[in-house]
XYZ file of N, CA and C in Angstrom:
738
model
N 1.806 -11.849 4.161
C 3.136 -11.539 4.698
C 3.334 -12.197 6.059
N 4.540 -12.659 6.327
C 4.814 -13.286 7.616
C 5.483 -12.269 8.520
N 4.674 -11.532 9.265
C 5.205 -10.518 10.162
C 5.363 -11.043 11.588
N 4.727 -12.169 11.899
C 4.808 -12.734 13.241
C 5.066 -14.235 13.154
N 5.679 -14.772 14.186
C 5.878 -16.211 14.265
C 4.534 -16.900 14.492
N 4.425 -18.139 14.044
C 3.166 -18.858 14.244
C 3.428 -20.364 14.273
N 2.432 -21.129 14.769
C 2.517 -22.582 14.829
C 1.312 -23.192 14.139
N 1.563 -24.205 13.329
C 0.486 -24.960 12.687
C 0.592 -26.427 13.104
N -0.554 -27.035 13.436
C -0.618 -28.470 13.686
C -1.702 -29.085 12.823
N -1.407 -30.244 12.243
C -2.426 -30.991 11.515
C -3.465 -31.506 12.516
N -4.641 -31.925 12.026
C -5.605 -32.545 12.943
C -4.979 -33.749 13.645
N -5.228 -33.892 14.936
C -4.692 -35.034 15.674
C -5.384 -36.312 15.192
N -4.626 -37.332 14.767
C -5.264 -38.574 14.306
C -6.149 -39.190 15.382
N -7.429 -39.321 15.078
C -8.402 -39.823 16.058
C -8.032 -41.202 16.561
N -7.514 -42.050 15.669
C -7.193 -43.428 16.054
C -6.127 -43.474 17.140
N -5.206 -42.510 17.121
C -4.156 -42.480 18.146
C -4.729 -42.098 19.506
N -5.743 -41.250 19.488
C -6.394 -40.855 20.746
C -7.265 -41.981 21.285
N -7.997 -42.649 20.390
C -8.946 -43.691 20.822
C -8.241 -44.957 21.290
N -7.175 -45.344 20.594
C -6.492 -46.589 20.938
C -5.418 -46.414 21.988
N -4.915 -45.178 22.116
C -3.804 -44.882 23.024
C -2.577 -45.744 22.738
N -2.367 -46.065 21.452
C -1.178 -46.803 21.069
C 0.071 -45.994 21.402
N 1.121 -46.649 21.899
C 2.382 -45.930 22.130
C 2.899 -45.346 20.821
N 3.331 -44.090 20.874
C 3.733 -43.374 19.654
C 5.175 -42.906 19.708
N 5.739 -42.741 18.522
C 7.087 -42.201 18.334
C 6.967 -40.824 17.702
N 7.819 -39.898 18.108
C 7.753 -38.517 17.631
C 9.162 -38.044 17.276
N 9.268 -37.321 16.160
C 10.550 -36.748 15.748
C 10.461 -35.248 15.571
N 11.588 -34.551 15.794
C 11.650 -33.096 15.649
C 12.920 -32.713 14.905
N 12.806 -31.758 13.998
C 13.983 -31.215 13.320
C 13.684 -29.799 12.865
N 14.730 -29.082 12.460
C 14.570 -27.692 12.042
C 15.098 -27.483 10.637
N 14.693 -26.383 10.019
C 15.180 -26.004 8.693
C 15.350 -24.492 8.657
N 16.406 -24.028 7.967
C 16.585 -22.587 7.786
C 17.345 -21.903 8.889
N 18.284 -22.599 9.502
C 19.070 -21.974 10.565
C 20.063 -20.955 10.007
N 20.664 -21.255 8.858
C 21.742 -20.422 8.343
C 21.369 -19.250 7.459
N 20.224 -19.266 6.762
C 19.912 -18.191 5.809
C 19.768 -16.819 6.470
N 20.063 -15.779 5.695
C 19.875 -14.400 6.141
C 18.462 -13.917 5.810
N 17.744 -14.662 4.975
C 16.386 -14.304 4.577
C 15.381 -15.364 5.023
N 14.209 -14.913 5.417
C 13.113 -15.818 5.687
C 13.114 -16.413 7.077
N 12.125 -17.265 7.350
C 11.929 -17.810 8.694
C 12.839 -18.982 8.991
N 12.904 -19.346 10.255
C 13.457 -20.619 10.681
C 12.257 -21.479 11.078
N 12.194 -22.708 10.568
C 11.032 -23.565 10.776
C 11.422 -24.835 11.515
N 10.566 -25.263 12.432
C 10.775 -26.461 13.222
C 9.624 -27.413 12.949
N 9.947 -28.644 12.545
C 8.919 -29.603 12.201
C 8.812 -30.710 13.235
N 7.602 -31.247 13.386
C 7.362 -32.396 14.250
C 6.493 -33.379 13.482
N 6.774 -34.673 13.648
C 5.954 -35.720 13.038
C 5.836 -36.864 14.042
N 4.675 -37.535 14.065
C 4.476 -38.619 15.034
C 3.477 -39.644 14.505
N 3.636 -40.869 14.971
C 2.731 -41.958 14.594
C 2.882 -43.083 15.607
N 2.071 -44.130 15.477
C 2.158 -45.288 16.372
C 3.453 -46.045 16.118
N 4.106 -46.497 17.169
C 5.348 -47.261 17.029
C 5.100 -48.540 16.230
N 3.954 -49.162 16.440
C 3.663 -50.431 15.769
C 3.520 -50.285 14.255
N 3.167 -49.081 13.774
C 3.024 -48.842 12.332
C 4.152 -47.993 11.750
N 5.115 -47.664 12.606
C 6.156 -46.704 12.224
C 6.901 -47.101 10.957
N 7.426 -48.321 10.903
C 8.239 -48.729 9.762
C 7.437 -48.781 8.467
N 6.155 -49.060 8.589
C 5.291 -49.099 7.399
C 4.943 -47.696 6.923
N 4.668 -46.788 7.857
C 4.223 -45.439 7.507
C 5.376 -44.533 7.081
N 6.483 -44.600 7.805
C 7.630 -43.721 7.553
C 8.797 -44.618 7.144
N 8.918 -44.899 5.845
C 9.877 -45.892 5.380
C 11.223 -45.255 5.025
N 12.085 -46.062 4.371
C 13.457 -45.616 4.092
C 13.537 -44.520 3.035
N 12.414 -44.213 2.368
C 12.423 -43.096 1.419
C 12.607 -41.758 2.129
N 12.221 -41.721 3.394
C 12.359 -40.489 4.170
C 13.811 -40.346 4.606
N 14.450 -39.293 4.102
C 15.846 -39.006 4.431
C 15.957 -37.538 4.828
N 17.111 -37.170 5.345
C 17.407 -35.771 5.654
C 16.962 -34.908 4.473
N 16.141 -33.902 4.744
C 15.543 -33.104 3.668
C 16.595 -32.445 2.774
N 17.775 -32.184 3.319
C 18.838 -31.547 2.518
C 19.367 -32.488 1.435
N 19.142 -33.789 1.603
C 19.620 -34.776 0.633
C 18.561 -35.130 -0.412
N 17.409 -34.488 -0.336
C 16.325 -34.736 -1.285
C 16.091 -33.486 -2.124
N 15.693 -33.670 -3.370
C 15.363 -32.492 -4.172
C 13.968 -31.994 -3.819
N 13.638 -30.820 -4.305
C 12.372 -30.178 -3.928
C 11.166 -31.037 -4.274
N 11.175 -31.641 -5.455
C 10.032 -32.461 -5.878
C 9.828 -33.647 -4.943
N 10.917 -34.311 -4.556
C 10.811 -35.463 -3.670
C 10.306 -35.048 -2.298
N 10.783 -33.923 -1.788
C 10.296 -33.438 -0.489
C 8.799 -33.174 -0.531
N 8.345 -32.548 -1.606
C 6.914 -32.253 -1.753
C 6.096 -33.543 -1.776
N 6.575 -34.543 -2.499
C 5.855 -35.819 -2.594
C 5.777 -36.514 -1.238
N 6.873 -36.478 -0.494
C 6.890 -37.148 0.802
C 5.998 -36.430 1.815
N 5.973 -35.097 1.779
C 5.053 -34.378 2.658
C 3.609 -34.689 2.281
N 3.336 -34.776 0.982
C 1.977 -35.092 0.546
C 1.555 -36.475 1.027
N 2.505 -37.414 1.069
C 2.199 -38.741 1.616
C 1.766 -38.652 3.069
N 2.456 -37.796 3.836
C 2.083 -37.600 5.245
C 0.682 -37.007 5.340
N 0.422 -35.983 4.543
C -0.881 -35.314 4.565
C -1.987 -36.288 4.164
N -1.722 -37.119 3.149
C -2.722 -38.082 2.686
C -3.001 -39.172 3.715
N -2.087 -39.333 4.662
C -2.235 -40.376 5.684
C -2.529 -39.767 7.053
N -3.296 -38.679 7.057
C -3.521 -37.934 8.299
C -4.346 -38.701 9.333
N -4.942 -39.836 8.930
C -5.633 -40.664 9.912
C -4.652 -41.398 10.822
N -3.393 -41.503 10.379
C -2.398 -42.261 11.139
C -1.155 -41.471 11.519
N -0.906 -40.371 10.812
C 0.297 -39.562 11.074
C -0.107 -38.130 11.402
N 0.455 -37.598 12.484
C 0.267 -36.183 12.808
C 1.549 -35.420 12.561
N 1.415 -34.144 12.265
C 2.613 -33.322 12.044
C 2.299 -31.869 12.366
N 3.341 -31.073 12.501
C 3.165 -29.649 12.772
C 4.446 -28.898 12.504
N 4.338 -27.584 12.424
C 5.507 -26.735 12.174
C 5.397 -25.455 12.995
N 6.485 -25.077 13.620
C 6.624 -23.787 14.281
C 7.546 -22.941 13.422
N 7.049 -21.779 12.939
C 7.819 -20.906 12.057
C 8.139 -19.600 12.781
N 9.430 -19.318 12.943
C 9.870 -18.071 13.571
C 10.120 -17.039 12.481
N 9.474 -15.892 12.570
C 9.625 -14.861 11.548
C 11.028 -14.252 11.619
N 11.526 -13.733 10.493
C 12.856 -13.101 10.496
C 12.971 -11.995 11.538
N 11.923 -11.199 11.671
C 11.977 -10.078 12.616
C 12.017 -10.566 14.054
N 11.246 -11.635 14.354
C 11.272 -12.175 15.717
C 12.635 -12.783 16.038
N 13.247 -13.455 15.066
C 14.583 -14.027 15.278
C 15.576 -12.926 15.633
N 15.559 -11.839 14.858
C 16.490 -10.738 15.110
C 16.201 -10.051 16.435
N 14.939 -9.805 16.705
C 14.567 -9.106 17.943
C 14.938 -9.924 19.173
N 14.630 -11.233 19.141
C 14.971 -12.082 20.285
C 16.479 -12.146 20.487
N 17.236 -12.164 19.399
C 18.685 -12.281 19.493
C 19.316 -10.995 20.017
N 18.898 -9.852 19.476
C 19.536 -8.576 19.824
C 18.927 -7.944 21.070
N 17.615 -7.766 21.072
C 16.978 -7.051 22.194
C 16.865 -7.916 23.441
N 16.423 -9.176 23.240
C 16.143 -10.039 24.383
C 17.315 -10.936 24.777
N 18.413 -10.870 23.999
C 19.628 -11.642 24.299
C 19.339 -13.147 24.367
N 18.452 -13.626 23.502
C 18.139 -15.053 23.433
C 18.831 -15.613 22.195
N 19.846 -16.435 22.387
C 20.602 -16.899 21.231
C 19.818 -17.938 20.425
N 20.360 -18.267 19.270
C 19.634 -19.111 18.326
C 19.404 -20.516 18.877
N 20.356 -21.040 19.650
C 20.161 -22.363 20.241
C 18.980 -22.379 21.198
N 18.885 -21.351 22.025
C 17.779 -21.276 22.984
C 16.446 -21.114 22.254
N 16.433 -20.319 21.177
C 15.219 -20.190 20.374
C 14.806 -21.548 19.808
N 15.799 -22.318 19.355
C 15.525 -23.653 18.818
C 14.983 -24.576 19.899
N 15.607 -24.562 21.058
C 15.156 -25.413 22.158
C 13.718 -25.082 22.556
N 13.422 -23.789 22.674
C 12.080 -23.373 23.090
C 11.024 -23.794 22.078
N 11.335 -23.645 20.795
C 10.381 -24.021 19.751
C 10.146 -25.526 19.742
N 11.215 -26.291 19.928
C 11.093 -27.748 19.982
C 10.237 -28.178 21.159
N 10.498 -27.611 22.316
C 9.722 -27.952 23.520
C 8.254 -27.608 23.321
N 7.979 -26.454 22.708
C 6.587 -26.064 22.466
C 5.882 -27.062 21.559
N 6.537 -27.465 20.478
C 5.916 -28.413 19.543
C 5.619 -29.745 20.223
N 6.580 -30.265 20.981
C 6.374 -31.542 21.670
C 5.238 -31.424 22.679
N 5.251 -30.342 23.444
C 4.205 -30.145 24.460
C 2.828 -30.033 23.819
N 2.753 -29.337 22.685
C 1.467 -29.205 21.983
C 0.883 -30.568 21.651
N 1.736 -31.491 21.206
C 1.262 -32.826 20.817
C 0.836 -33.624 22.048
N 1.653 -33.605 23.098
C 1.334 -34.370 24.307
C 0.038 -33.880 24.944
N -0.188 -32.577 24.906
C -1.403 -31.998 25.499
C -2.664 -32.519 24.816
N -2.573 -32.876 23.529
C -3.767 -33.386 22.821
C -4.221 -34.723 23.381
N -3.326 -35.438 24.070
C -3.681 -36.751 24.610
C -3.059 -37.916 23.882
N -2.262 -37.638 22.838
C -1.550 -38.705 22.137
C -0.515 -39.324 23.090
N -0.400 -40.646 23.054
C 0.472 -41.380 23.978
C 1.900 -41.443 23.433
N 2.618 -40.348 23.568
C 3.995 -40.276 23.081
C 4.922 -41.005 24.056
N 5.654 -42.006 23.527
C 6.573 -42.781 24.361
C 8.037 -42.522 24.018
N 8.328 -42.284 22.740
C 9.702 -42.060 22.310
C 9.801 -40.745 21.548
N 10.817 -39.955 21.869
C 11.042 -38.675 21.213
C 12.461 -38.654 20.653
N 12.567 -38.439 19.339
C 13.860 -38.370 18.655
C 14.083 -36.948 18.161
N 15.242 -36.389 18.467
C 15.531 -34.993 18.129
C 16.924 -34.877 17.524
N 17.027 -34.112 16.444
C 18.335 -33.767 15.876
C 18.934 -32.679 16.757
N 20.128 -32.902 17.242
C 20.659 -32.031 18.288
C 20.928 -30.603 17.817
N 20.791 -29.686 18.747
C 21.234 -28.304 18.609
C 22.145 -28.044 19.802
N 23.454 -27.938 19.538
C 24.407 -27.866 20.631
C 24.800 -29.271 21.083
N 25.479 -29.402 22.234
C 25.909 -30.715 22.726
C 24.713 -31.651 22.959
N 24.738 -32.861 22.394
C 23.571 -33.757 22.494
C 23.156 -34.098 23.929
N 24.129 -34.407 24.793
C 23.775 -34.837 26.149
C 23.136 -33.689 26.943
N 23.659 -32.488 26.759
C 23.084 -31.325 27.444
C 21.659 -31.076 26.972
N 21.440 -31.208 25.658
C 20.097 -31.008 25.105
C 19.156 -32.110 25.577
N 19.662 -33.350 25.623
C 18.820 -34.460 26.080
C 18.373 -34.240 27.521
N 19.286 -33.775 28.374
C 18.936 -33.511 29.769
C 17.878 -32.415 29.887
N 18.005 -31.392 29.026
C 17.010 -30.321 29.017
C 15.628 -30.864 28.669
N 15.558 -31.701 27.628
C 14.277 -32.264 27.208
C 13.748 -33.278 28.223
N 14.650 -34.056 28.809
C 14.225 -35.054 29.796
C 13.594 -34.391 31.016
N 14.084 -33.215 31.384
C 13.498 -32.482 32.512
C 12.092 -31.998 32.182
N 11.854 -31.685 30.899
C 10.539 -31.219 30.468
C 9.569 -32.383 30.247
N 10.102 -33.516 29.809
C 9.249 -34.654 29.451
C 9.770 -35.927 30.128
N 9.581 -36.028 31.444
C 10.159 -37.154 32.203
C 9.490 -38.502 31.920
N 8.305 -38.513 31.331
C 7.591 -39.757 31.072
C 7.989 -40.397 29.745
N 8.785 -39.704 28.942
C 9.123 -40.191 27.610
C 10.614 -40.563 27.516
N 10.904 -41.508 26.629
C 12.292 -41.830 26.312
C 12.799 -40.788 25.311
N 13.906 -40.143 25.623
C 14.431 -39.061 24.792
C 15.733 -39.508 24.128
N 15.785 -39.400 22.804
C 17.001 -39.704 22.050
C 17.403 -38.443 21.290
N 18.567 -37.893 21.608
C 19.084 -36.697 20.939
C 20.434 -37.054 20.337
N 20.572 -36.920 19.022
C 21.818 -37.284 18.357
C 22.149 -36.315 17.238
N 23.432 -36.234 16.935
C 23.857 -35.515 15.741
C 23.400 -36.288 14.507
N 22.996 -35.545 13.476
C 22.548 -36.149 12.213
C 21.388 -37.109 12.420
N 20.546 -36.835 13.410
C 19.378 -37.690 13.645
C 18.449 -37.694 12.444
N 18.441 -36.584 11.675
C 17.574 -36.512 10.498
C 18.032 -37.456 9.394
N 19.247 -37.996 9.524
C 19.756 -38.953 8.544
C 19.728 -40.388 9.084
N 19.522 -40.522 10.397
C 19.535 -41.844 11.031
C 18.140 -42.394 11.300
N 17.212 -41.514 11.612
C 15.894 -41.949 12.047
C 14.818 -41.364 11.124
N 14.075 -42.209 10.403
C 13.076 -41.703 9.449
C 12.028 -40.774 10.058
N 11.687 -40.956 11.336
C 10.676 -40.079 11.947
C 11.218 -38.648 12.058
N 12.543 -38.515 12.271
C 13.157 -37.185 12.299
C 13.264 -36.648 10.874
N 13.550 -37.537 9.923
C 13.576 -37.131 8.510
C 12.223 -36.580 8.095
N 11.145 -37.227 8.526
C 9.796 -36.750 8.200
C 9.560 -35.361 8.774
N 10.003 -35.149 10.014
C 9.875 -33.825 10.633
C 10.706 -32.796 9.874
N 11.896 -33.202 9.438
C 12.773 -32.334 8.658
C 12.102 -31.908 7.360
N 11.435 -32.842 6.705
C 10.734 -32.547 5.450
C 9.576 -31.584 5.693
N 8.836 -31.790 6.768
C 7.732 -30.869 7.100
C 8.255 -29.448 7.284
N 9.375 -29.315 7.996
C 9.953 -27.999 8.249
C 10.494 -27.372 6.970
N 11.222 -28.155 6.189
C 11.871 -27.632 4.990
C 10.857 -27.208 3.935
N 9.839 -28.023 3.682
C 8.833 -27.683 2.670
C 8.050 -26.438 3.099
N 7.737 -26.342 4.388
C 7.036 -25.155 4.888
C 7.879 -23.909 4.670
N 9.158 -23.977 5.018
C 10.040 -22.815 4.831
C 10.141 -22.436 3.356
N 10.289 -23.438 2.484
C 10.395 -23.161 1.048
C 9.154 -22.445 0.527
N 7.973 -22.875 0.987
C 6.726 -22.251 0.532
C 6.614 -20.820 1.036
N 6.973 -20.600 2.296
C 6.905 -19.244 2.853
C 7.814 -18.309 2.077
N 9.032 -18.772 1.795
C 10.008 -17.926 1.093
C 9.574 -17.669 -0.346
N 9.091 -18.718 -1.006
C 8.692 -18.589 -2.413
C 7.476 -17.689 -2.574
N 6.567 -17.738 -1.611
C 5.307 -16.986 -1.713
C 5.314 -15.720 -0.853
N 6.501 -15.222 -0.514
C 6.597 -14.068 0.378
C 5.850 -12.866 -0.195
N 5.097 -12.195 0.681
C 4.381 -10.976 0.295
C 4.987 -9.813 1.079
N 5.605 -8.881 0.376
C 6.265 -7.759 1.040
C 5.237 -6.748 1.553
N 5.369 -6.369 2.813
C 4.455 -5.377 3.391
C 4.932 -3.955 3.096
N 6.212 -3.801 2.737
C 6.776 -2.481 2.468
C 6.269 -1.960 1.117
N 5.988 -0.682 1.047
C 5.422 -0.091 -0.168
C 6.452 0.644 -1.016
N 7.641 0.888 -0.497
C 8.604 1.730 -1.212
C 9.801 0.933 -1.718
N 9.578 -0.343 -2.030
C 10.655 -1.173 -2.564
C 10.664 -1.037 -4.091
N 11.790 -0.648 -4.645
C 11.854 -0.331 -6.077
C 12.702 -1.314 -6.882
N 13.237 -2.338 -6.230
C 14.102 -3.303 -6.913
C 13.307 -4.051 -7.994
N 13.693 -3.954 -9.269
C 12.979 -4.681 -10.327
C 13.133 -6.193 -10.201
N 14.168 -6.631 -9.472
C 14.385 -8.066 -9.236
C 14.108 -8.420 -7.780
N 13.034 -7.871 -7.243
C 12.724 -7.991 -5.822
C 12.579 -9.450 -5.376
N 12.064 -10.298 -6.250
C 11.809 -11.683 -5.855
C 12.949 -12.626 -6.267
N 14.039 -12.063 -6.738
C 15.168 -12.902 -7.145
C 16.218 -12.935 -6.040
N 15.796 -13.495 -4.900
C 16.713 -13.578 -3.764
C 17.172 -15.009 -3.504
N 16.661 -15.973 -4.261
C 17.119 -17.346 -4.122
C 16.695 -17.978 -2.816
N 17.562 -18.834 -2.277
C 17.235 -19.607 -1.066
C 17.417 -18.796 0.212
N 18.075 -17.640 0.106
C 18.295 -16.823 1.293
C 19.592 -17.106 2.008
N 20.322 -18.145 1.583
C 21.639 -18.373 2.178
C 22.598 -17.271 1.710
N 23.572 -16.908 2.536
C 24.408 -15.728 2.242
C 25.430 -15.980 1.138
N 24.933 -16.204 -0.087
C 25.817 -16.356 -1.242
C 25.881 -15.035 -2.012
N 26.535 -15.048 -3.165
C 26.715 -13.814 -3.937
C 25.383 -13.231 -4.397
N 24.454 -14.089 -4.828
C 23.147 -13.632 -5.298
C 22.392 -12.919 -4.182
N 22.414 -13.503 -2.994
C 21.720 -12.898 -1.858
C 22.407 -11.611 -1.419
N 23.745 -11.590 -1.445
C 24.471 -10.376 -1.051
C 24.117 -9.207 -1.959
N 24.068 -9.456 -3.260
C 23.711 -8.391 -4.194
C 22.279 -7.925 -3.964
N 21.388 -8.863 -3.631
C 19.995 -8.493 -3.335
C 19.939 -7.599 -2.092
N 20.707 -7.951 -1.073
C 20.749 -7.140 0.141
C 21.257 -5.733 -0.156
N 22.278 -5.643 -0.975
C 22.823 -4.324 -1.306
C 21.809 -3.480 -2.076
N 21.008 -4.126 -2.913
C 19.993 -3.377 -3.678
C 18.837 -2.924 -2.793
N 18.602 -3.632 -1.687
C 17.394 -3.381 -0.917
C 17.619 -2.837 0.490
N 18.830 -2.385 0.777
C 19.045 -1.671 2.030
C 18.484 -0.264 1.848
N 17.830 0.256 2.882
C 17.280 1.617 2.796
C 18.378 2.610 3.175
N 18.741 3.552 2.319
C 19.810 4.515 2.643
C 19.295 5.655 3.516
N 18.726 5.289 4.666
C 18.218 6.337 5.557
C 18.928 6.239 6.905
N 18.374 6.853 7.917
C 19.043 6.964 9.209
C 19.470 5.619 9.780
N 18.566 4.622 9.741
C 18.865 3.340 10.364
C 19.144 2.240 9.356
N 18.956 2.518 8.067
C 19.244 1.511 7.063
C 18.370 0.285 7.154
N 17.086 0.456 7.381
C 16.187 -0.693 7.529
C 16.134 -1.553 6.273
N 15.993 -2.825 6.507
C 15.782 -3.787 5.441
C 14.302 -4.160 5.378
N 13.856 -4.753 4.244
C 12.510 -5.349 4.225
C 12.380 -6.422 5.310
N 11.157 -6.728 5.705
C 10.922 -7.627 6.840
C 11.321 -9.072 6.570
N 11.664 -9.401 5.333
C 12.112 -10.757 5.027
C 13.525 -11.011 5.532
N 14.255 -9.932 5.881
C 15.669 -10.043 6.234
C 15.863 -10.213 7.743
N 16.718 -11.151 8.123
C 17.199 -11.225 9.508
C 18.306 -10.170 9.614
N 17.937 -8.975 9.991
C 18.815 -7.818 9.834
C 20.053 -7.876 10.712
N 20.061 -8.753 11.722
C 21.252 -8.798 12.573
C 22.260 -9.835 12.093
N 21.931 -10.612 11.054
C 22.897 -11.570 10.491
C 24.109 -10.814 9.953
N 25.297 -11.396 10.063
C 26.526 -10.687 9.706
C 26.513 -10.107 8.284
N 26.075 -10.857 7.250
C 26.079 -10.272 5.898
C 25.184 -9.039 5.789
N 24.051 -9.050 6.484
C 23.156 -7.895 6.459
C 23.731 -6.736 7.264
N 24.290 -7.045 8.431
C 24.862 -5.996 9.297
C 25.978 -5.250 8.568
N 26.814 -5.991 7.870
C 27.953 -5.370 7.214
C 27.503 -4.361 6.164
N 26.462 -4.715 5.422
C 25.933 -3.797 4.402
C 25.233 -2.606 5.058
N 24.564 -2.846 6.181
C 23.956 -1.738 6.928
C 25.038 -0.747 7.362
N 26.156 -1.284 7.864
C 27.244 -0.403 8.310
C 27.821 0.377 7.132
N 27.923 -0.277 5.989
C 28.546 0.364 4.832
C 27.633 1.391 4.147
N 26.322 1.110 4.140
C 25.411 1.931 3.340
C 24.336 2.637 4.147
N 24.073 2.161 5.335
C 22.925 2.672 6.088
C 23.247 3.978 6.791
């Protein structure tokens, strides 16, 4: 069960540390809109001199690829771990809700913090990151200035639809999306009193009719109307059902 947020990084490619080749790094997120499951932030990096060979035009915005293609492209990255590094920061549904409601940290700030953490984790390993490409969250120039203040030694490029323009960001997008899909598909409920016979039929977690009906079946009709931990309980579709039934 995913009760807490966590970060995973692949082994740092030894060749990048030994040669100190200038590297390019991309960052993107997946799962911003769903009412169910985590929000995941992916990072991918490699040497600039091998970039076009390693991360080719097959890498596109993960939303434009089917599940099988995303899996194959992530496997290519994993199989090439001597030359490509990657990582994912996954925010649990409960942490997203708690930070938003209790700590008054909005979703953009959560995204910015996770992105900064992932980039810093890579730079701390000693990899010679020279260029950083990020798909924007909020106004691009404001976000670029925020990142430039954190990483003054690197060239920072922040653009809308960067995951469709720059393959290194597409690779990061795929890392994030495949990780989120696996977490959602393999979710293990910690709650013991869930009686829904279709408990695992919640789909992608986006607030469509299928998900709404699942939420209605799984709201607890008690004092506070708690949902299972897979739910971002402060999302509007969940809140409305809590108000109606909780």
